[in-house]
Coordinates of C-alpha atoms in Angstrom, one line a residue:
Chain A
M241 CA 109.4 139.7 102.0
R242 CA 110.4 139.0 98.4
F243 CA 107.9 137.2 96.1
I244 CA 109.1 135.3 93.1
G245 CA 106.3 134.4 90.6
K246 CA 106.0 131.2 88.6
N247 CA 106.4 133.0 85.3
R248 CA 110.2 132.5 85.4
T249 CA 111.1 128.8 85.4
I250 CA 113.8 126.4 84.3
T251 CA 113.5 123.0 82.7
H252 CA 117.1 122.1 83.5
F253 CA 119.5 122.8 86.3
A254 CA 122.5 124.2 84.4
A255 CA 126.0 125.1 85.6
D256 CA 125.8 128.4 83.6
M257 CA 122.2 129.4 84.2
E258 CA 121.4 133.1 84.6
P259 CA 119.8 134.1 87.9
I260 CA 116.4 135.9 87.8
V261 CA 116.9 137.5 91.2
H262 CA 119.6 138.2 93.8
V263 CA 119.0 137.9 97.6
E264 CA 121.1 138.4 100.7
S265 CA 122.1 135.4 102.9
G266 CA 119.4 135.4 105.6
A267 CA 116.7 136.5 103.3
T268 CA 113.2 135.0 103.5
I269 CA 111.4 134.7 100.2
T270 CA 108.2 133.3 98.8
V271 CA 108.4 131.2 95.6
E272 CA 105.4 130.4 93.5
T273 CA 105.6 127.2 91.6
H274 CA 103.6 125.2 89.0
D275 CA 102.6 121.6 89.5
C276 CA 104.9 119.1 87.8
Y277 CA 102.8 119.3 84.6
G278 CA 103.1 123.1 84.3
G279 CA 99.4 123.4 84.8
Q280 CA 98.6 121.5 81.6
I281 CA 96.2 119.2 83.3
D282 CA 93.2 121.2 84.7
N283 CA 90.4 118.7 84.1
E284 CA 90.0 114.9 84.1
S285 CA 89.6 114.6 80.3
I286 CA 93.3 115.6 79.8
L287 CA 95.4 112.4 80.0
R288 CA 99.1 112.0 80.5
P289 CA 99.7 111.0 76.9
D290 CA 98.1 114.2 75.7
I291 CA 100.5 116.6 77.3
N292 CA 104.0 117.9 76.6
L293 CA 106.4 116.1 78.9
D294 CA 109.6 118.1 77.9
T295 CA 108.8 120.7 80.5
M296 CA 107.9 118.2 83.3
N297 CA 109.0 119.3 86.8
Q298 CA 109.9 122.8 85.7
A299 CA 111.2 124.8 88.7
T300 CA 110.9 128.5 89.6
G301 CA 114.3 130.3 89.7
P302 CA 117.2 130.5 89.7
I303 CA 117.8 132.6 92.8
F304 CA 121.4 133.9 93.5
V305 CA 122.4 134.2 97.1
K306 CA 124.9 137.0 97.6
G307 CA 128.1 136.0 99.3
L308 CA 127.5 132.3 98.8
G309 CA 130.6 130.9 97.0
K310 CA 131.5 127.7 95.2
G311 CA 132.5 125.1 97.8
D312 CA 130.4 126.6 100.6
V313 CA 127.2 124.9 102.0
L314 CA 123.8 126.4 101.4
Q315 CA 121.1 126.0 104.1
I316 CA 117.5 126.4 103.0
E317 CA 114.9 126.4 105.8
I318 CA 111.4 125.6 104.7
K319 CA 109.1 128.0 106.6
D320 CA 105.8 127.4 104.9
I321 CA 104.1 125.7 102.0
E322 CA 100.7 127.0 100.8
L323 CA 99.0 124.7 98.3
D324 CA 96.7 125.5 95.3
P325 CA 93.0 124.3 95.7
Y326 CA 93.4 121.1 93.7
G327 CA 95.9 118.4 92.9
V328 CA 96.3 116.0 90.0
M329 CA 97.0 112.2 90.0
V330 CA 97.4 110.6 86.6
T331 CA 98.0 106.9 85.9
S332 CA 99.2 105.7 82.6
K333 CA 100.5 102.4 81.1
G334 CA 103.9 101.6 82.4
L335 CA 103.9 104.2 85.2
G336 CA 105.1 103.0 88.6
V337 CA 105.8 99.6 90.0
L338 CA 102.6 98.0 88.8
G339 CA 102.3 100.1 85.6
E340 CA 102.0 97.1 83.3
Q341 CA 98.6 96.4 84.9
I342 CA 97.2 99.7 83.6
K343 CA 95.1 99.3 80.5
E344 CA 93.9 102.9 79.9
P345 CA 95.3 106.1 81.3
T346 CA 93.1 108.1 83.6
T347 CA 93.3 111.5 85.3
R348 CA 91.9 112.4 88.7
I349 CA 91.6 116.0 89.9
L350 CA 91.5 116.0 93.7
P351 CA 90.2 119.0 95.7
V352 CA 92.7 120.1 98.3
N353 CA 91.3 122.4 101.0
E354 CA 90.9 122.8 104.8
G355 CA 94.1 120.8 105.2
Q356 CA 92.6 117.8 103.5
V357 CA 92.9 115.9 100.2
W358 CA 89.5 114.8 99.0
F359 CA 90.1 111.5 97.2
K360 CA 86.4 110.3 97.3
E361 CA 83.6 109.9 99.7
G362 CA 84.9 108.3 102.9
F363 CA 88.5 108.7 101.7
V364 CA 89.6 112.1 102.9
F365 CA 93.1 112.5 104.3
P366 CA 95.2 115.2 105.9
V367 CA 97.5 117.0 103.5
R368 CA 101.2 116.3 103.9
P369 CA 102.8 119.1 101.8
M370 CA 106.3 118.5 100.4
I371 CA 108.7 119.9 97.8
G372 CA 109.5 117.4 95.0
V373 CA 112.1 119.4 93.1
I374 CA 114.6 121.7 94.8
G375 CA 118.3 122.2 94.0
V376 CA 121.2 124.3 92.9
A377 CA 123.3 124.7 89.8
P378 CA 125.4 121.5 89.2
A379 CA 129.2 121.4 88.8
S380 CA 129.0 121.2 85.0
G381 CA 126.6 120.7 82.2
R382 CA 122.8 120.7 82.6
I383 CA 120.5 118.2 84.3
H384 CA 116.8 118.0 83.5
C385 CA 114.5 119.0 86.3
A386 CA 113.0 115.4 86.3
V387 CA 116.3 114.0 87.5
P388 CA 117.8 113.9 91.0
G389 CA 121.4 114.1 91.9
E390 CA 124.1 115.7 94.0
H391 CA 122.8 119.1 93.1
G392 CA 119.3 118.2 94.4
G393 CA 116.7 118.3 91.6
N394 CA 113.8 115.8 91.6
L395 CA 114.6 114.3 95.0
D396 CA 110.9 113.5 95.8
T397 CA 111.8 113.2 99.5
K398 CA 108.8 113.8 101.7
D399 CA 110.9 115.1 104.6
I400 CA 111.5 118.2 102.5
T401 CA 108.6 120.0 104.1
I402 CA 107.6 122.8 106.5
G403 CA 110.0 123.2 109.4
R404 CA 112.9 121.3 107.9
K405 CA 116.3 122.5 106.8
V406 CA 118.0 121.3 103.7
Y407 CA 121.7 121.6 103.2
F408 CA 123.2 121.6 99.6
P409 CA 126.7 121.5 98.3
V410 CA 127.4 124.7 96.4
F411 CA 128.9 124.2 92.9
Q412 CA 128.5 127.7 91.5
D413 CA 128.8 131.2 93.1
G414 CA 125.4 132.2 94.4
G415 CA 124.1 128.6 94.5
L416 CA 121.4 129.4 91.9
I417 CA 118.4 127.8 93.7
A418 CA 115.3 126.6 91.9
L419 CA 112.3 124.7 93.1
G420 CA 108.9 123.3 92.1
D421 CA 106.9 120.1 91.9
L422 CA 105.0 120.3 95.2
H423 CA 102.9 117.3 96.4
A424 CA 99.9 117.5 98.7
S425 CA 100.6 113.9 99.8
M426 CA 103.1 111.2 98.7
G427 CA 104.3 107.9 100.3
D428 CA 107.9 106.8 100.4
G429 CA 108.6 105.2 97.0
E430 CA 106.1 107.3 95.0
L431 CA 104.9 103.8 94.0
D432 CA 102.5 104.6 91.2
G433 CA 104.8 107.2 89.8
T434 CA 103.1 110.3 91.2
G435 CA 102.1 112.1 94.3
V436 CA 99.2 114.4 94.5
E437 CA 100.8 116.9 92.1
I438 CA 100.1 120.5 92.9
G439 CA 101.2 124.1 92.5
G440 CA 101.6 126.5 95.4
R441 CA 103.8 129.0 97.2
T442 CA 106.8 128.0 99.4
T443 CA 108.4 130.4 101.9
L444 CA 112.0 129.7 102.6
T445 CA 115.0 131.3 104.3
V446 CA 118.4 130.9 102.7
R447 CA 121.7 131.0 104.7
T448 CA 125.3 130.5 103.9
V449 CA 127.5 128.0 105.8
K450 CA 131.2 128.9 105.2
G451 CA 134.2 126.7 105.7
R452 CA 132.4 123.4 105.4
T453 CA 131.6 121.2 102.4
L454 CA 129.1 118.5 101.5
E455 CA 129.0 115.9 98.7
A456 CA 125.2 115.8 98.4
P457 CA 122.0 117.2 100.0
V458 CA 121.2 116.5 103.6
V459 CA 117.8 117.1 105.3
E460 CA 117.6 118.0 109.0
T461 CA 114.5 116.9 110.8
A462 CA 113.7 117.2 114.5
D463 CA 115.5 114.0 115.4
S464 CA 117.8 113.1 112.4
F465 CA 120.0 114.1 109.6
L466 CA 119.0 112.4 106.3
F467 CA 121.9 111.9 103.9
L468 CA 120.4 111.7 100.3
A469 CA 121.9 109.6 97.5
S470 CA 120.6 109.1 94.0
A471 CA 121.7 106.4 91.5
K472 CA 120.5 104.1 88.7
T473 CA 119.7 101.3 91.1
L474 CA 118.6 101.1 94.7
D475 CA 121.6 99.0 95.6
E476 CA 124.0 101.6 94.2
A477 CA 122.1 104.5 95.9
I478 CA 122.2 102.6 99.3
R479 CA 125.9 102.0 98.9
K480 CA 126.5 105.7 98.0
G481 CA 124.4 106.9 101.0
S482 CA 126.2 104.5 103.3
E483 CA 129.6 105.6 102.2
R484 CA 128.6 109.3 102.7
V485 CA 127.4 108.6 106.2
V486 CA 130.3 106.5 107.3
G487 CA 132.8 109.1 105.9
H488 CA 130.9 111.9 107.7
L489 CA 130.8 110.0 111.0
E490 CA 134.6 109.2 110.8
Q491 CA 135.4 112.8 110.2
E492 CA 133.0 114.6 112.5
L493 CA 133.1 112.1 115.4
S494 CA 136.8 111.0 115.0
L495 CA 135.8 107.4 114.6
E496 CA 137.6 104.6 112.8
F497 CA 136.0 103.0 109.8
Q498 CA 134.8 99.8 111.5
E499 CA 133.3 101.8 114.4
A500 CA 131.4 104.1 112.0
Y501 CA 130.3 101.1 110.0
R502 CA 128.9 99.3 113.1
L503 CA 127.1 102.5 114.3
L504 CA 125.6 102.9 110.8
S505 CA 124.2 99.3 111.0
M506 CA 123.1 99.6 114.6
L507 CA 121.4 103.1 114.6
C508 CA 120.9 104.4 111.1
D509 CA 117.9 103.7 108.9
V510 CA 118.1 103.5 105.1
R511 CA 114.8 104.8 103.6
I512 CA 113.5 105.0 100.1
S513 CA 112.5 108.4 98.8
Q514 CA 111.4 107.5 95.3
I515 CA 112.0 104.6 92.8
V516 CA 110.2 106.1 89.8
N517 CA 112.5 108.9 88.5
P518 CA 115.4 108.5 85.9
L519 CA 117.6 107.9 89.0
V520 CA 116.2 106.5 92.3
T521 CA 116.7 108.4 95.6
V522 CA 117.3 107.0 99.1
R523 CA 118.2 108.7 102.4
V524 CA 120.2 107.3 105.3
A525 CA 118.8 108.7 108.6
V526 CA 121.5 109.4 111.2
P527 CA 119.8 110.0 114.6
K528 CA 120.8 113.2 116.5
E529 CA 121.6 111.0 119.5
L530 CA 124.6 109.9 117.4
L531 CA 125.3 113.1 115.5
P532 CA 123.9 116.1 117.4
R533 CA 124.9 118.7 114.8
L534 CA 125.7 118.2 111.1
F535 CA 129.1 119.8 111.5
M536 CA 130.6 118.9 114.9
K537 CA 134.0 120.6 114.4
Chain B
M38 CA 102.7 80.9 132.1
R39 CA 104.6 78.4 130.0
F40 CA 108.4 78.7 129.6
I41 CA 110.2 77.1 126.6
G42 CA 114.0 76.8 127.0
K43 CA 116.6 77.4 124.3
N44 CA 117.7 73.8 124.5
R45 CA 115.2 72.9 121.7
T46 CA 116.0 74.7 118.5
I47 CA 115.6 74.3 114.7
T48 CA 118.0 75.3 112.0
H49 CA 115.3 75.1 109.3
F50 CA 111.6 75.9 109.1
A51 CA 110.3 72.6 107.6
A52 CA 106.8 71.6 106.5
D53 CA 107.0 68.4 108.4
M54 CA 108.8 69.5 111.6
E55 CA 107.8 68.0 114.9
P56 CA 106.4 70.3 117.6
I57 CA 108.2 70.3 121.0
V58 CA 105.2 71.7 122.8
H59 CA 101.4 72.2 122.3
V60 CA 99.6 75.3 123.6
E61 CA 96.0 76.6 123.5
S62 CA 95.0 79.5 121.3
G63 CA 95.1 82.5 123.6
A64 CA 98.1 81.1 125.6
T65 CA 100.9 83.4 126.7
I66 CA 104.3 81.8 126.7
T67 CA 107.9 82.8 127.3
V68 CA 110.5 81.6 124.8
E69 CA 114.2 81.6 125.5
T70 CA 116.5 82.1 122.5
H71 CA 120.2 82.0 121.6
D72 CA 121.8 84.9 119.8
C73 CA 122.2 84.3 116.0
Y74 CA 125.6 82.6 116.6
G75 CA 124.1 80.1 119.1
G76 CA 126.3 81.6 121.8
Q77 CA 129.6 80.6 120.0
I78 CA 131.0 84.1 120.3
D79 CA 131.5 85.0 124.0
N80 CA 134.7 87.0 123.8
E81 CA 136.4 89.4 121.3
S82 CA 139.1 87.0 120.3
I83 CA 136.5 84.8 118.5
L84 CA 136.0 86.0 115.0
R85 CA 133.3 85.2 112.4
P86 CA 135.5 83.0 110.3
D87 CA 136.2 80.9 113.4
I88 CA 132.6 79.7 114.0
N89 CA 130.2 77.2 112.6
L90 CA 127.8 79.1 110.4
D91 CA 125.5 76.1 109.6
T92 CA 123.4 76.7 112.7
M93 CA 123.2 80.5 112.2
N94 CA 119.9 82.0 113.3
Q95 CA 118.7 78.9 115.0
A96 CA 115.2 79.3 116.4
T97 CA 113.5 77.9 119.5
G98 CA 110.5 75.8 118.8
P99 CA 108.4 74.6 117.0
I100 CA 105.3 75.4 119.0
F101 CA 102.0 73.9 118.0
V102 CA 98.8 76.0 118.5
K103 CA 95.8 73.8 119.1
G104 CA 92.9 74.4 116.9
L105 CA 94.9 76.5 114.4
G106 CA 94.4 74.9 111.0
K107 CA 96.1 75.1 107.6
G108 CA 94.6 78.2 105.8
D109 CA 93.9 80.1 109.0
V110 CA 95.7 83.2 110.1
L111 CA 97.9 83.2 113.2
Q112 CA 98.3 86.3 115.4
I113 CA 101.3 86.6 117.6
E114 CA 101.3 89.5 120.1
I115 CA 104.8 90.4 121.4
K116 CA 104.3 91.2 125.1
D117 CA 107.9 91.6 126.3
I118 CA 111.5 91.0 125.2
E119 CA 114.1 90.6 128.0
L120 CA 117.7 90.8 126.7
D121 CA 120.8 89.0 127.9
P122 CA 123.6 91.2 129.5
Y123 CA 125.7 91.5 126.3
G124 CA 125.4 91.6 122.6
V125 CA 127.8 90.8 119.7
M126 CA 128.7 92.8 116.6
V127 CA 131.2 91.1 114.2
T128 CA 132.5 92.6 111.0
S129 CA 134.2 90.4 108.4
K130 CA 135.4 90.9 104.8
G131 CA 132.5 91.1 102.4
L132 CA 129.9 91.6 105.1
G133 CA 127.3 94.3 104.5
V134 CA 127.1 97.1 101.9
L135 CA 130.7 98.3 102.4
G136 CA 132.1 94.9 103.2
E137 CA 134.9 95.1 100.6
Q138 CA 136.5 97.9 102.7
I139 CA 137.1 95.5 105.6
K140 CA 140.6 94.2 105.7
E141 CA 140.5 92.1 108.9
P142 CA 137.5 90.6 110.8
T143 CA 136.9 92.0 114.3
T144 CA 134.4 91.2 117.1
R145 CA 132.9 93.6 119.6
I146 CA 131.2 92.5 122.7
L147 CA 128.8 95.2 123.8
P148 CA 127.4 95.4 127.4
V149 CA 123.6 95.7 127.4
N150 CA 122.1 96.8 130.7
E151 CA 119.9 99.5 132.3
G152 CA 118.1 99.8 128.9
Q153 CA 121.3 100.9 127.2
V154 CA 123.8 99.5 124.7
W155 CA 127.3 100.5 125.7
F156 CA 129.2 101.0 122.4
K157 CA 132.1 103.0 123.9
E158 CA 132.7 106.0 126.1
G159 CA 130.4 108.8 124.9
F160 CA 128.5 106.4 122.6
V161 CA 125.8 104.9 124.8
F162 CA 122.3 104.4 123.2
P163 CA 118.9 103.2 124.3
V164 CA 118.2 99.5 123.5
R165 CA 115.6 98.9 120.8
P166 CA 114.9 95.2 121.2
M167 CA 113.5 93.3 118.2
I168 CA 113.0 89.8 117.0
G169 CA 115.1 88.9 113.9
V170 CA 113.7 85.4 113.2
I171 CA 110.1 84.5 113.7
G172 CA 108.0 82.2 111.6
V173 CA 105.9 79.1 111.0
A174 CA 106.2 75.9 109.0
P175 CA 106.2 76.6 105.2
A176 CA 103.8 75.0 102.7
S177 CA 106.5 72.5 101.6
G178 CA 110.1 71.6 101.9
R179 CA 112.5 73.2 104.4
I180 CA 113.9 76.7 104.6
H181 CA 117.1 77.6 106.5
C182 CA 116.5 79.9 109.5
A183 CA 118.8 82.5 107.8
V184 CA 116.3 83.0 105.0
P185 CA 113.1 85.1 105.1
G186 CA 109.9 84.3 103.1
E187 CA 106.1 84.0 103.2
H188 CA 106.5 81.8 106.3
G189 CA 108.4 84.5 108.1
G190 CA 111.9 83.4 109.1
N191 CA 114.8 85.8 109.1
L192 CA 112.7 88.9 108.4
D193 CA 115.0 91.3 110.4
T194 CA 112.2 93.8 110.7
K195 CA 112.7 96.2 113.6
D196 CA 108.9 96.7 114.0
I197 CA 108.7 93.1 115.3
T198 CA 109.1 94.3 118.9
I199 CA 107.3 94.8 122.2
G200 CA 103.6 95.8 121.8
R201 CA 103.3 94.8 118.2
K202 CA 101.1 92.1 116.6
V203 CA 102.4 89.9 113.8
Y204 CA 100.0 88.0 111.5
F205 CA 101.2 84.9 109.7
P206 CA 99.6 82.7 107.0
V207 CA 99.2 79.2 108.4
F208 CA 100.5 76.5 106.0
Q209 CA 100.5 73.5 108.4
D210 CA 98.1 72.5 111.2
G211 CA 99.2 74.1 114.5
G212 CA 101.2 76.7 112.7
L213 CA 104.5 75.4 114.2
I214 CA 106.0 78.7 115.5
A215 CA 109.8 79.2 116.1
L216 CA 111.7 82.3 116.9
G217 CA 115.2 83.6 117.7
D218 CA 117.9 86.0 116.6
L219 CA 117.0 89.0 118.9
H220 CA 118.8 92.3 118.4
A221 CA 119.4 94.9 121.1
S222 CA 119.4 97.6 118.3
M223 CA 119.4 97.6 114.5
G224 CA 118.8 100.2 111.8
D225 CA 116.6 99.6 108.7
G226 CA 118.7 97.8 106.2
E227 CA 121.1 96.1 108.7
L228 CA 123.7 97.8 106.6
D229 CA 126.9 96.2 107.9
G230 CA 125.3 92.8 108.0
T231 CA 124.4 92.6 111.7
G232 CA 122.5 94.2 114.5
V233 CA 123.6 94.0 118.1
E234 CA 123.1 90.2 118.2
I235 CA 121.8 88.9 121.5
G236 CA 120.0 86.1 123.3
G237 CA 117.0 86.6 125.6
R238 CA 113.5 85.7 126.5
T239 CA 110.4 86.8 124.5
T240 CA 106.9 86.6 126.0
L241 CA 104.1 86.3 123.4
T242 CA 100.4 85.5 123.2
V243 CA 99.2 83.4 120.3
R244 CA 95.7 83.6 118.8
T245 CA 93.8 82.0 116.0
V246 CA 92.0 84.1 113.3
K247 CA 89.5 81.8 111.5
G248 CA 87.9 82.4 108.1
R249 CA 90.6 84.8 106.8
T250 CA 93.8 84.2 104.8
L251 CA 97.1 86.0 104.2
E252 CA 99.8 85.6 101.6
A253 CA 102.7 86.7 103.8
P254 CA 103.3 88.2 107.3
V255 CA 101.8 91.5 108.3
V256 CA 103.0 93.6 111.3
E257 CA 100.5 95.8 113.2
T258 CA 101.9 98.9 114.8
A259 CA 100.0 101.7 116.6
D260 CA 99.3 103.5 113.4
S261 CA 99.9 101.2 110.5
F262 CA 99.8 97.7 109.0
L263 CA 103.1 96.7 107.5
F264 CA 102.9 94.2 104.6
L265 CA 106.2 92.2 104.4
A266 CA 107.7 90.9 101.2
S267 CA 111.0 89.1 100.6
A268 CA 112.7 88.5 97.2
K269 CA 116.1 88.3 95.6
T270 CA 116.2 92.0 94.7
L271 CA 114.8 95.1 96.3
D272 CA 112.9 95.9 93.0
E273 CA 111.2 92.5 93.1
A274 CA 110.4 92.7 96.8
I275 CA 108.9 96.2 96.4
R276 CA 106.8 94.9 93.5
K277 CA 105.5 91.9 95.5
G278 CA 104.7 94.1 98.6
S279 CA 102.9 96.6 96.4
E280 CA 100.8 93.9 94.7
R281 CA 99.9 92.5 98.1
V282 CA 98.8 95.9 99.4
V283 CA 96.8 96.8 96.3
G284 CA 95.1 93.4 96.3
H285 CA 94.3 93.7 100.0
L286 CA 92.9 97.3 99.6
E287 CA 90.8 96.3 96.6
Q288 CA 89.3 93.4 98.6
E289 CA 88.8 94.9 102.0
L290 CA 87.8 98.4 100.9
S291 CA 85.9 97.5 97.7
L292 CA 88.2 99.7 95.6
E293 CA 89.0 99.4 91.9
F294 CA 92.6 98.7 90.9
Q295 CA 93.5 102.2 89.8
E296 CA 92.0 103.7 93.0
A297 CA 93.9 101.3 95.2
Y298 CA 97.1 102.0 93.2
R299 CA 96.7 105.7 93.6
L300 CA 96.1 105.4 97.4
L301 CA 99.2 103.2 97.6
S302 CA 101.3 105.9 96.0
M303 CA 99.7 108.8 97.9
L304 CA 99.6 107.3 101.5
C305 CA 101.7 104.1 101.8
D306 CA 105.5 104.1 102.6
V307 CA 107.7 101.3 101.2
R308 CA 110.5 100.7 103.8
I309 CA 113.5 98.5 103.8
S310 CA 113.8 95.9 106.5
Q311 CA 117.1 94.3 105.6
I312 CA 119.3 93.9 102.5
V313 CA 121.9 91.5 103.8
N314 CA 120.1 88.1 104.0
P315 CA 119.9 85.5 101.2
L316 CA 116.6 87.3 100.2
V317 CA 116.0 90.9 101.0
T318 CA 112.9 92.1 102.9
V319 CA 110.8 95.2 102.6
R320 CA 107.6 96.3 104.2
V321 CA 104.8 98.5 102.8
A322 CA 103.2 100.5 105.5
V323 CA 99.4 101.1 105.1
P324 CA 98.3 103.8 107.6
K325 CA 95.2 103.0 109.7
E326 CA 93.6 106.2 108.5
L327 CA 93.2 104.3 105.2
L328 CA 92.8 100.7 106.6
P329 CA 91.5 100.8 110.2
R330 CA 91.5 97.0 110.6
L331 CA 93.5 94.4 108.8
F332 CA 90.3 92.5 107.9
M333 CA 87.4 94.9 107.3
K334 CA 84.8 92.4 106.2

């Protein structure tokens, strides 16, 4: 099994970025990643205003998948996530939905071991590992790793975790995968602006899906397909996600618009992934009882 | 067990509304309700523009709970929801997130029986009954039943279903409960503007909680407390819900602001209930592993 160390990272997903490694479709690889601060915060005296934010959310990669071509779909199956022994939670003025109530920045270093996050005595919770940043090269230009979009990036979607499959549109030959920004735990919304930020090692299997296309990432869980959408506002992201789902249902299930629209309202949940990045991200969950497979035809 | 028929309804939750019935704290009652259209749509030739919308979301009640005083908390436990044999789904120009794509209004009548909603051949789904409108008299004035708020009302929150408890602030003696607007199925967001709208009979037990207060409704599920918040925009509703949760965690768990704020971000999910009513509604889910009981002290 191939191991890719965290010494090779990107700060932007770029259309023309150079791969650091080539793997076969079907390969299983382990990717080591920094926490979102690049390891700059290793004790509680280091505050958010003290660090360099230009390299925030740096991602390990890019990884070129042989045989994966522009216009294909890339499937990434998350096999395992192994977390470092501690995570970081900063607060800082203006950060998150109640950020104006913060007077002074503070940093907490939280031990993470035995499958638990140790917040303080009496406040110990099971880890819920997830990948914050994961994506492919975009169609054009370069997008900072702190930003989510059709290429993936800083999606901060807690369903991107062990046992799940994530499908990406492929904009450049080889896909050019990069990932980072693990969290030991995070709620939907990422309401104070951060999860339990942590480094670690993710094991994933990459596969090529030929002859099908996608507009934006989709996560497959045990019971649903989650169609992701990112935009400046929640309203716009919800609208985008709804359009993608209705269009997909029309095409894959041979439904008329009004039928697909009713089924969206009756059966599909819109959920918030995060509202604290430069673009917000939502996901529209389509249950498998409606859509048994992502591509039906 | 007391039965309250659907012949006595309100179109507004008013501070000064007159109760139609008085019950003891601890009483179990069955309440019959119209669908949100008051039964005006009973075949597919009747379209949304044809009906009277002034009485939309009318609710059966009000019910006075003896001994329940202004400033107390009311607990309503939903014991059962029995649905009528068909539900209604209209679409109409401008309705829901993709409403501008609708050219002509249409009505669908969907059979609901044997625990299933029959959408069309090959598209049959389990019912997921829920209560759209449930609330108490507000602090002052009158609020149309189509509008959600601190008093409850048109919350359209699918967790308000069989087996759940809902806690309400009490603004007037007796609480003055009314409910209606059942759905046979609805996804989070209610994205096309409607669920499967249906009449039925709800059985509930009402209880008084003395010596505690709430700002807005809270739903108790098996694993979480859901703090509801309604506002003009999603951003504002999320902010309100986050403030309520952080304030509640500070008080009940003796935490400082920054601790409660971190735990909110790390463990609590913000979820969308509906985005199609005059005010939108969200809920912030606090897991019981963090808050084992709503009132800890």
